[in-house]
Amino acid sequence: MISVEEALEKVLSYVDVLEAEEELILDSLGRVLAEDVRSTIDIPPLDNAAMDGYAVQAQSTAGASPTSPRVLRVIGEVAAGYITKEEVGPDTSIRIMTGAPVPKGADAVVQFEETDEEKRKSAGKPLSEISILRQVERGTNIRVAGEDIASGSLVLNVGMALRPQEVGVLASLGREVVRVIRRPVVAILATGDELVDIKDPLPPGKIYNSNTYTVAAQVIRYGGVPKILGIAKDTIEALEDKIKQARDADLLITSAGVSVGEYDVVKDVLARLGEVTFWTVRMKPGKPLAFGVLRLGKRRIPHLGLPGNPVSSMIAFEQFARPAILKMLGKKDYAKPTIQAKSESRIDNKDRRRIFARVRVTKREGQFFARLVGPQGSGILTSMAQANGLMIVPEDKPGIEVGDEVQVQMLDWSVEI
Ligand code: AMP
Ligand code: MG
């Protein structure tokens, strides 16, 4: 039986970063950039006003104060989006709005509040002249052309994952599309004679196929594209038939049929169509776990055979499928956010495996606490719905006592908890 780390290393050694594709910038969110993005323009394109006010020559405000204002003639007005032909001289100014290009001759903007504009307006006086109440330096309230992005500069680097701010930067460069690593297609196949699709009525002795939907939701959450292959019966023929439909996928995930029972034929099919790299991992839940590579036509497709129990399937997905998807997407960091907490529960580790125990983490007075969420049977999927973390019991520890410091892998990560 191999360790979680060894198993993960094997899985990752069989998947590679996928090719790049052109994508609309909004569809690039969360994806990894496959090109260096340079700007062909200055942003902002021209020197412009950072405030509503009056564009002036700084030198003409020398000595200005509320008690000794400098009066300037107002020769025009310019709003954002327009360029004025008027030129500011030593005795003149132009009324200017935030974002409007600074007129020729001007080298500073005096904001409205530093003028007598309000007073003039309430006195019904025209704005043909304005009193400047403060001396300003050159450059005051002016955003310089190219101060955000200079034309020709490298703005975004290959390999970075795009967040909303990077999507915005691309838009500000006028980019409609961008090259990013494509999403992996993950084929999902449930196996088991007892399974019924959610669209069908439930006959006695059968259960609904939930794993397909949990796994598909996990695939979507981590950036992959699920391709649902349905349900295969527990026979080699039925399985082989369905598995062939995974030909175009980047990864095949099956659930169930990997234990030692008579009907557990997944690993037999894996051995027939390819090779089994490992089977069984020193973890709990999730010990029966098969991984290998299928030869389908000319392609070699990694195949992760998850256990059938819904909780085991989910947890094994988090440990192995998630990193594989992230690697294919070109991401660098595969580790789940992990925190240190104080355990509020006892856990026995009799058979010395790595236990991933379902817990609820809370934060009180700056300290994290982790408490088991109730029955830990690996068929009890609602316990996953109550949990926000997986407490890790190391394989070399006999158990966890109340008050022990433990590591918790967070299923959901919010600083508030
Ligand atoms: P197996 O690994 O085939 O022995 O299955 C272990 C347990 O998981 C059994 O109780 C199965 O009924 C259950 N199981 C298997 N596949 C699914 C599925 N797709 N959805 C829900 N439960 C499942
Ligand atoms: Mg079964």
Coordinates of C-alpha atoms and ligand atoms in Angstrom, one line a residue:
M1 CA 0.0 0.0 0.0
I2 CA 1.5 3.3 -1.0
S3 CA 1.3 6.6 0.8
V4 CA -0.9 9.6 -0.2
E5 CA 2.2 11.5 -1.3
E6 CA 3.5 8.6 -3.4
A7 CA 0.1 8.1 -5.0
L8 CA -0.2 11.8 -5.8
E9 CA 3.3 11.9 -7.3
K10 CA 2.4 9.0 -9.6
V11 CA -0.9 10.6 -10.7
L12 CA 0.8 13.9 -11.4
S13 CA 3.6 12.2 -13.4
Y14 CA 1.0 10.9 -15.8
V15 CA -0.6 14.3 -16.6
D16 CA 0.8 17.3 -18.3
V17 CA -0.1 20.9 -18.8
L18 CA -2.6 21.1 -21.8
E19 CA -2.3 23.2 -24.9
A20 CA -3.2 26.9 -25.2
E21 CA -6.3 28.2 -26.9
E22 CA -7.7 31.6 -27.7
E23 CA -10.5 32.6 -25.4
L24 CA -12.7 35.6 -24.9
I25 CA -11.3 37.5 -21.9
L26 CA -14.4 36.9 -19.7
D27 CA -14.0 33.2 -20.3
S28 CA -10.4 33.4 -19.3
L29 CA -11.2 34.0 -15.7
G30 CA -9.4 31.5 -13.4
R31 CA -7.4 30.2 -16.4
V32 CA -3.6 30.3 -16.8
L33 CA -2.1 32.8 -19.3
A34 CA -0.2 31.2 -22.1
E35 CA 1.3 34.4 -23.6
D36 CA 3.2 37.4 -22.3
V37 CA 0.8 40.4 -22.6
R38 CA 2.4 43.6 -23.8
S39 CA 0.7 46.9 -24.2
T40 CA 0.6 48.7 -27.5
I41 CA -0.9 51.8 -26.0
D42 CA -0.2 54.2 -23.1
I43 CA -2.7 54.0 -20.3
P44 CA -3.9 56.6 -19.6
P45 CA -3.4 57.7 -23.2
L46 CA -2.9 61.4 -22.4
D47 CA -2.2 63.5 -19.4
N48 CA -5.6 64.0 -17.8
A49 CA -7.4 65.6 -14.8
A50 CA -7.5 63.5 -11.6
M51 CA -10.2 65.9 -10.2
D52 CA -12.9 68.2 -11.4
G53 CA -11.5 71.7 -11.4
Y54 CA -9.6 74.3 -13.4
A55 CA -6.7 73.6 -15.7
V56 CA -4.1 76.3 -15.1
Q57 CA -0.4 77.1 -15.4
A58 CA 1.0 76.4 -11.9
Q59 CA 3.1 79.6 -12.0
S60 CA -0.1 81.7 -12.3
T61 CA -1.2 80.5 -8.9
A62 CA 1.9 81.8 -7.1
G63 CA 1.0 83.3 -3.8
A64 CA -2.7 82.5 -4.1
S65 CA -4.6 82.0 -0.9
P66 CA -8.2 82.5 0.4
T67 CA -7.3 86.0 1.5
S68 CA -5.4 86.9 -1.6
P69 CA -6.9 84.9 -4.5
R70 CA -5.6 84.9 -8.1
V71 CA -8.3 85.7 -10.6
L72 CA -8.1 83.9 -14.0
R73 CA -10.3 84.3 -17.0
V74 CA -12.1 81.1 -17.9
I75 CA -11.8 80.4 -21.7
G76 CA -13.6 77.1 -22.0
E77 CA -14.6 73.8 -20.6
V78 CA -13.5 70.2 -21.3
A79 CA -15.3 67.0 -20.3
A80 CA -13.9 63.4 -20.2
G81 CA -13.8 62.0 -23.7
Y82 CA -13.1 65.3 -25.5
I83 CA -10.0 67.3 -26.5
T84 CA -10.1 71.1 -26.4
K85 CA -8.2 73.2 -29.0
E86 CA -8.0 76.1 -26.5
E87 CA -4.7 76.8 -24.9
V88 CA -4.2 77.9 -21.3
G89 CA -2.1 81.0 -20.8
P90 CA -0.7 82.8 -17.8
D91 CA -4.0 84.7 -17.1
T92 CA -6.5 82.0 -18.2
S93 CA -7.9 78.7 -17.2
I94 CA -10.2 76.0 -18.6
R95 CA -12.8 74.3 -16.5
I96 CA -12.0 70.6 -16.6
M97 CA -13.7 67.3 -15.5
T98 CA -12.1 64.2 -14.1
G99 CA -10.5 62.1 -16.8
A100 CA -10.5 64.9 -19.4
P101 CA -7.2 65.5 -21.3
V102 CA -5.3 68.4 -19.9
P103 CA -5.4 71.3 -22.4
K104 CA -2.2 72.7 -24.0
G105 CA -0.4 75.2 -21.9
A106 CA -1.8 73.9 -18.6
D107 CA 0.4 72.0 -16.1
A108 CA -1.8 71.7 -13.1
V109 CA -5.5 71.3 -12.1
V110 CA -6.9 73.3 -9.2
Q111 CA -9.9 71.4 -7.7
F112 CA -13.3 73.1 -7.5
E113 CA -13.0 73.2 -3.7
E114 CA -9.9 75.4 -3.9
T115 CA -11.7 78.0 -6.0
D116 CA -14.7 80.3 -5.4
E117 CA -16.8 78.4 -7.9
E118 CA -19.5 77.4 -5.4
K119 CA -19.7 81.0 -4.1
R120 CA -20.0 82.4 -7.6
K121 CA -22.7 80.0 -8.5
S122 CA -24.8 80.7 -5.4
A123 CA -24.4 84.5 -6.0
G124 CA -25.6 84.0 -9.6
K125 CA -22.3 85.2 -11.0
P126 CA -21.1 83.9 -14.4
L127 CA -18.2 81.5 -14.5
S128 CA -16.4 83.7 -17.0
E129 CA -13.7 84.1 -14.4
I130 CA -12.6 82.2 -11.4
S131 CA -10.7 82.9 -8.2
I132 CA -7.9 80.5 -7.3
L133 CA -7.5 80.2 -3.5
R134 CA -4.4 78.1 -3.3
Q135 CA -0.9 78.0 -4.8
V136 CA -0.3 74.7 -6.6
E137 CA 2.8 72.9 -7.9
R138 CA 3.3 71.8 -11.4
G139 CA 1.6 68.4 -12.0
T140 CA -1.0 68.8 -9.2
N141 CA -4.1 66.7 -9.9
I142 CA -2.7 65.5 -13.2
R143 CA -2.5 61.8 -14.1
V144 CA 0.4 61.4 -16.5
A145 CA 0.1 59.6 -19.8
G146 CA 1.3 56.0 -19.4
E147 CA 1.5 56.2 -15.6
D148 CA -0.5 53.0 -15.3
I149 CA 0.8 51.2 -18.3
A150 CA 3.5 52.5 -20.7
S151 CA 3.2 51.5 -24.4
G152 CA 5.5 48.5 -25.1
S153 CA 5.7 47.4 -21.5
L154 CA 5.1 43.8 -20.2
V155 CA 1.8 43.9 -18.4
L156 CA 0.9 40.3 -17.6
N157 CA 3.2 37.3 -17.6
V158 CA 2.9 33.8 -19.0
G159 CA 1.8 31.4 -16.2
M160 CA -0.3 33.7 -14.1
A161 CA -3.8 32.7 -13.2
L162 CA -6.3 35.4 -14.3
R163 CA -8.4 37.1 -11.7
P164 CA -11.1 39.8 -12.3
Q165 CA -8.4 42.5 -12.1
E166 CA -6.4 40.9 -14.8
V167 CA -9.5 40.5 -17.0
G168 CA -10.0 44.3 -16.4
V169 CA -6.4 45.0 -17.4
L170 CA -6.8 43.0 -20.6
A171 CA -10.0 45.1 -21.3
S172 CA -8.1 48.3 -20.7
L173 CA -5.6 47.2 -23.3
G174 CA -8.5 46.7 -25.8
R175 CA -7.9 42.9 -25.8
E176 CA -11.0 40.9 -26.8
V177 CA -9.3 37.5 -26.7
V178 CA -6.3 36.1 -24.9
R179 CA -4.3 32.8 -25.1
V180 CA -4.9 30.6 -22.0
I181 CA -4.4 26.9 -21.2
R182 CA -7.5 25.0 -22.2
R183 CA -9.7 23.3 -19.7
P184 CA -9.3 19.5 -19.3
V185 CA -12.2 17.3 -20.3
V186 CA -12.9 14.8 -17.6
A187 CA -15.0 11.8 -18.5
I188 CA -17.1 10.5 -15.6
L189 CA -18.4 7.0 -15.4
A190 CA -20.4 5.5 -12.5
T191 CA -20.3 1.7 -12.2
G192 CA -22.7 -0.6 -10.3
D193 CA -25.8 -2.7 -11.0
E194 CA -27.6 -1.0 -8.2
L195 CA -27.4 2.5 -9.7
V196 CA -30.3 4.4 -11.3
D197 CA -30.1 7.7 -13.1
I198 CA -31.8 10.7 -11.3
K199 CA -34.2 11.0 -14.3
D200 CA -35.7 7.5 -13.6
P201 CA -38.0 6.1 -10.9
L202 CA -36.3 4.2 -8.1
P203 CA -37.1 0.5 -8.1
P204 CA -36.7 -1.6 -4.9
G205 CA -33.1 -2.5 -4.2
K206 CA -31.6 0.3 -6.3
I207 CA -30.1 3.7 -5.3
Y208 CA -29.7 6.9 -7.2
N209 CA -26.3 7.6 -8.9
S210 CA -25.0 10.5 -6.8
N211 CA -21.3 10.1 -7.4
T212 CA -21.5 11.2 -11.0
Y213 CA -23.0 14.5 -9.9
T214 CA -20.7 15.1 -7.0
V215 CA -17.6 14.3 -9.2
A216 CA -19.0 16.5 -12.1
A217 CA -19.5 19.4 -9.6
Q218 CA -16.0 19.0 -8.3
V219 CA -14.6 18.9 -11.8
I220 CA -16.4 22.2 -12.6
R221 CA -15.4 23.7 -9.3
Y222 CA -11.7 23.2 -10.1
G223 CA -11.9 24.3 -13.7
G224 CA -12.4 21.2 -15.8
V225 CA -15.2 20.2 -18.2
P226 CA -17.2 17.1 -17.1
K227 CA -18.2 14.7 -19.8
I228 CA -20.8 12.4 -18.2
L229 CA -20.7 8.9 -19.6
G230 CA -23.6 7.5 -17.5
I231 CA -23.7 4.2 -15.6
A232 CA -22.0 1.0 -16.5
K233 CA -23.2 -2.4 -15.2
D234 CA -20.7 -4.5 -13.2
T235 CA -19.5 -6.6 -16.1
I236 CA -16.2 -6.3 -18.1
E237 CA -18.1 -6.0 -21.4
A238 CA -20.4 -3.2 -20.1
L239 CA -17.5 -1.3 -18.6
E240 CA -15.2 -1.6 -21.7
D241 CA -18.0 -0.4 -23.9
K242 CA -18.6 2.7 -21.8
I243 CA -14.9 3.4 -21.2
K244 CA -14.3 3.6 -24.9
Q245 CA -16.4 6.7 -24.9
A246 CA -13.7 8.4 -22.9
R247 CA -11.5 8.4 -26.0
D248 CA -11.5 12.2 -26.4
A249 CA -11.1 13.0 -22.7
D250 CA -8.0 14.1 -20.9
L251 CA -8.8 12.1 -17.8
L252 CA -11.3 9.3 -17.0
I253 CA -12.8 9.1 -13.5
T254 CA -14.8 6.1 -12.6
S255 CA -16.5 5.4 -9.3
A256 CA -16.9 2.1 -7.5
G257 CA -15.9 -1.4 -8.5
V258 CA -12.4 -1.1 -7.2
S259 CA -12.7 -3.2 -4.0
V260 CA -11.9 -6.9 -3.7
G261 CA -15.5 -8.2 -4.4
E262 CA -16.5 -10.4 -7.2
Y263 CA -18.2 -7.6 -9.1
D264 CA -15.4 -5.2 -8.7
V265 CA -14.2 -5.3 -12.3
V266 CA -12.9 -1.7 -12.8
K267 CA -9.2 -2.6 -12.2
D268 CA -9.5 -5.7 -14.3
V269 CA -10.7 -3.6 -17.2
L270 CA -7.9 -1.1 -16.5
A271 CA -5.4 -4.0 -16.7
R272 CA -7.0 -5.3 -19.9
L273 CA -7.1 -1.9 -21.7
G274 CA -3.9 -0.4 -20.2
E275 CA -1.9 -0.8 -17.1
V276 CA -2.6 -0.4 -13.4
T277 CA -0.1 2.0 -11.8
F278 CA -1.3 1.5 -8.2
W279 CA -4.2 0.1 -6.3
T280 CA -5.0 0.9 -2.7
V281 CA -3.6 3.9 -0.9
R282 CA -2.8 4.2 2.8
M283 CA -5.7 6.5 3.6
K284 CA -9.1 6.4 5.2
P285 CA -11.6 6.8 3.6
G286 CA -10.5 6.0 0.1
K287 CA -8.2 3.0 0.5
P288 CA -9.5 1.1 -2.6
L289 CA -8.3 3.5 -5.3
A290 CA -7.0 2.5 -8.7
F291 CA -4.9 4.5 -11.0
G292 CA -3.4 3.7 -14.3
V293 CA -3.3 4.6 -18.0
L294 CA -5.7 3.3 -20.6
R295 CA -4.8 2.9 -24.3
L296 CA -7.8 4.0 -26.3
G297 CA -7.0 4.1 -30.0
K298 CA -3.9 6.1 -30.3
R299 CA -4.4 7.9 -27.1
R300 CA -3.2 7.2 -23.6
I301 CA -5.7 8.4 -21.0
P302 CA -5.0 8.5 -17.3
H303 CA -7.7 6.7 -15.4
L304 CA -8.6 7.4 -11.7
G305 CA -10.8 4.7 -10.3
L306 CA -12.4 6.2 -7.2
P307 CA -14.1 4.1 -4.5
G308 CA -17.8 3.8 -4.7
N309 CA -18.8 5.1 -1.3
P310 CA -19.9 8.7 -1.8
V311 CA -17.6 10.2 0.9
S312 CA -14.6 8.1 -0.1
S313 CA -15.1 9.2 -3.7
M314 CA -15.3 12.8 -2.8
I315 CA -12.3 12.8 -0.5
A316 CA -10.1 10.8 -2.9
F317 CA -11.1 13.2 -5.7
E318 CA -9.9 16.1 -3.6
Q319 CA -6.5 14.4 -2.9
F320 CA -5.8 13.2 -6.5
A321 CA -8.2 14.4 -9.2
R322 CA -8.1 18.0 -8.1
P323 CA -4.3 18.3 -8.3
A324 CA -4.3 16.5 -11.7
I325 CA -6.9 19.0 -13.0
L326 CA -5.0 22.0 -11.7
K327 CA -1.7 20.7 -13.2
M328 CA -3.4 20.2 -16.6
L329 CA -4.8 23.8 -16.3
G330 CA -1.2 25.0 -15.9
K331 CA -1.6 26.0 -12.2
K332 CA 1.4 25.8 -10.0
D333 CA -0.1 25.4 -6.5
Y334 CA -2.0 22.2 -6.0
A335 CA -2.2 22.1 -2.3
K336 CA -5.5 22.7 -0.6
P337 CA -5.5 25.5 1.9
T338 CA -4.6 24.0 5.3
I339 CA -4.9 25.5 8.7
Q340 CA -3.7 24.6 12.2
A341 CA -6.5 24.0 14.7
K342 CA -7.2 22.6 18.1
S343 CA -9.1 19.3 18.0
E344 CA -12.4 19.2 19.9
S345 CA -12.8 15.5 19.2
R346 CA -11.0 12.2 19.8
I347 CA -10.1 10.0 16.8
D348 CA -8.6 6.5 16.9
N349 CA -6.2 5.4 14.2
K350 CA -5.9 1.7 14.8
D351 CA -4.8 0.6 11.4
R352 CA -2.4 3.5 10.9
R353 CA -3.7 5.1 7.8
R354 CA -3.9 8.8 6.9
I355 CA -7.4 9.7 8.1
F356 CA -9.3 12.5 6.6
A357 CA -12.0 13.2 9.2
R358 CA -14.9 15.3 8.4
V359 CA -14.9 18.3 10.7
R360 CA -16.5 21.7 11.2
V361 CA -13.9 24.4 11.8
T362 CA -14.9 27.4 13.8
K363 CA -12.8 30.4 14.9
R364 CA -13.0 31.7 18.4
E365 CA -10.8 34.4 19.9
G366 CA -8.3 34.1 17.0
Q367 CA -8.0 30.3 17.3
F368 CA -9.3 27.7 15.0
F369 CA -11.2 24.7 16.5
A370 CA -12.1 21.5 14.6
R371 CA -15.0 19.2 15.7
L372 CA -16.2 16.0 14.1
V373 CA -19.5 16.5 12.3
G374 CA -21.0 13.2 13.5
P375 CA -21.1 9.7 12.1
Q376 CA -18.1 9.2 9.9
G377 CA -19.4 6.3 7.8
S378 CA -18.1 6.6 4.3
G379 CA -21.6 6.2 2.9
I380 CA -23.0 9.2 4.8
L381 CA -22.7 12.0 2.2
T382 CA -24.7 14.5 4.4
S383 CA -21.7 14.5 6.7
M384 CA -19.7 16.1 3.9
A385 CA -22.5 18.7 3.6
Q386 CA -22.0 19.6 7.2
A387 CA -18.2 19.7 7.1
N388 CA -16.1 22.6 6.0
G389 CA -12.8 20.8 6.5
L390 CA -10.9 17.5 6.6
M391 CA -8.9 16.9 9.8
I392 CA -5.7 15.0 9.0
V393 CA -4.7 12.2 11.3
P394 CA -1.1 11.3 10.3
E395 CA -0.5 7.6 9.6
D396 CA 2.3 7.4 12.2
K397 CA 0.0 8.6 15.0
P398 CA -2.2 6.2 17.1
G399 CA -4.9 8.9 17.1
I400 CA -5.9 12.4 18.1
E401 CA -6.9 13.5 21.6
V402 CA -9.1 16.4 22.5
G403 CA -6.9 19.5 22.6
D404 CA -4.3 18.2 20.2
E405 CA -3.0 20.6 17.5
V406 CA -4.0 19.3 14.2
Q407 CA -3.8 20.2 10.5
V408 CA -7.1 20.7 8.7
Q409 CA -7.5 20.8 5.0
M410 CA -10.2 23.3 4.2
L411 CA -13.0 22.2 1.9
D412 CA -14.2 25.8 1.7
W413 CA -11.8 28.6 2.3
S414 CA -13.0 31.8 3.7
V415 CA -11.0 33.8 6.3
E416 CA -14.2 34.3 8.3
I417 CA -15.0 30.5 8.5
Ligands
AMP1 P1 -18.3 -0.5 -4.4 O1 -17.0 0.2 -4.4 O2 -18.8 -0.9 -5.8 O3 -18.3 -1.7 -3.5 O4 -19.4 0.5 -3.8 C1 -19.3 0.9 -2.5 C2 -20.6 1.6 -2.1 O5 -20.8 2.8 -2.8 C3 -21.8 0.7 -2.3 O6 -22.7 0.9 -1.2 C4 -22.4 1.3 -3.5 O7 -23.8 1.2 -3.6 C5 -22.1 2.8 -3.4 N1 -22.0 3.5 -4.7 C6 -21.3 3.0 -5.7 N2 -21.4 3.9 -6.8 C7 -22.3 4.9 -6.4 C8 -22.8 6.0 -7.0 N3 -22.5 6.3 -8.3 N4 -23.6 6.8 -6.3 C9 -23.9 6.5 -5.0 N5 -23.4 5.5 -4.4 C10 -22.6 4.6 -5.0
MG2 MG -20.2 -2.1 -6.7

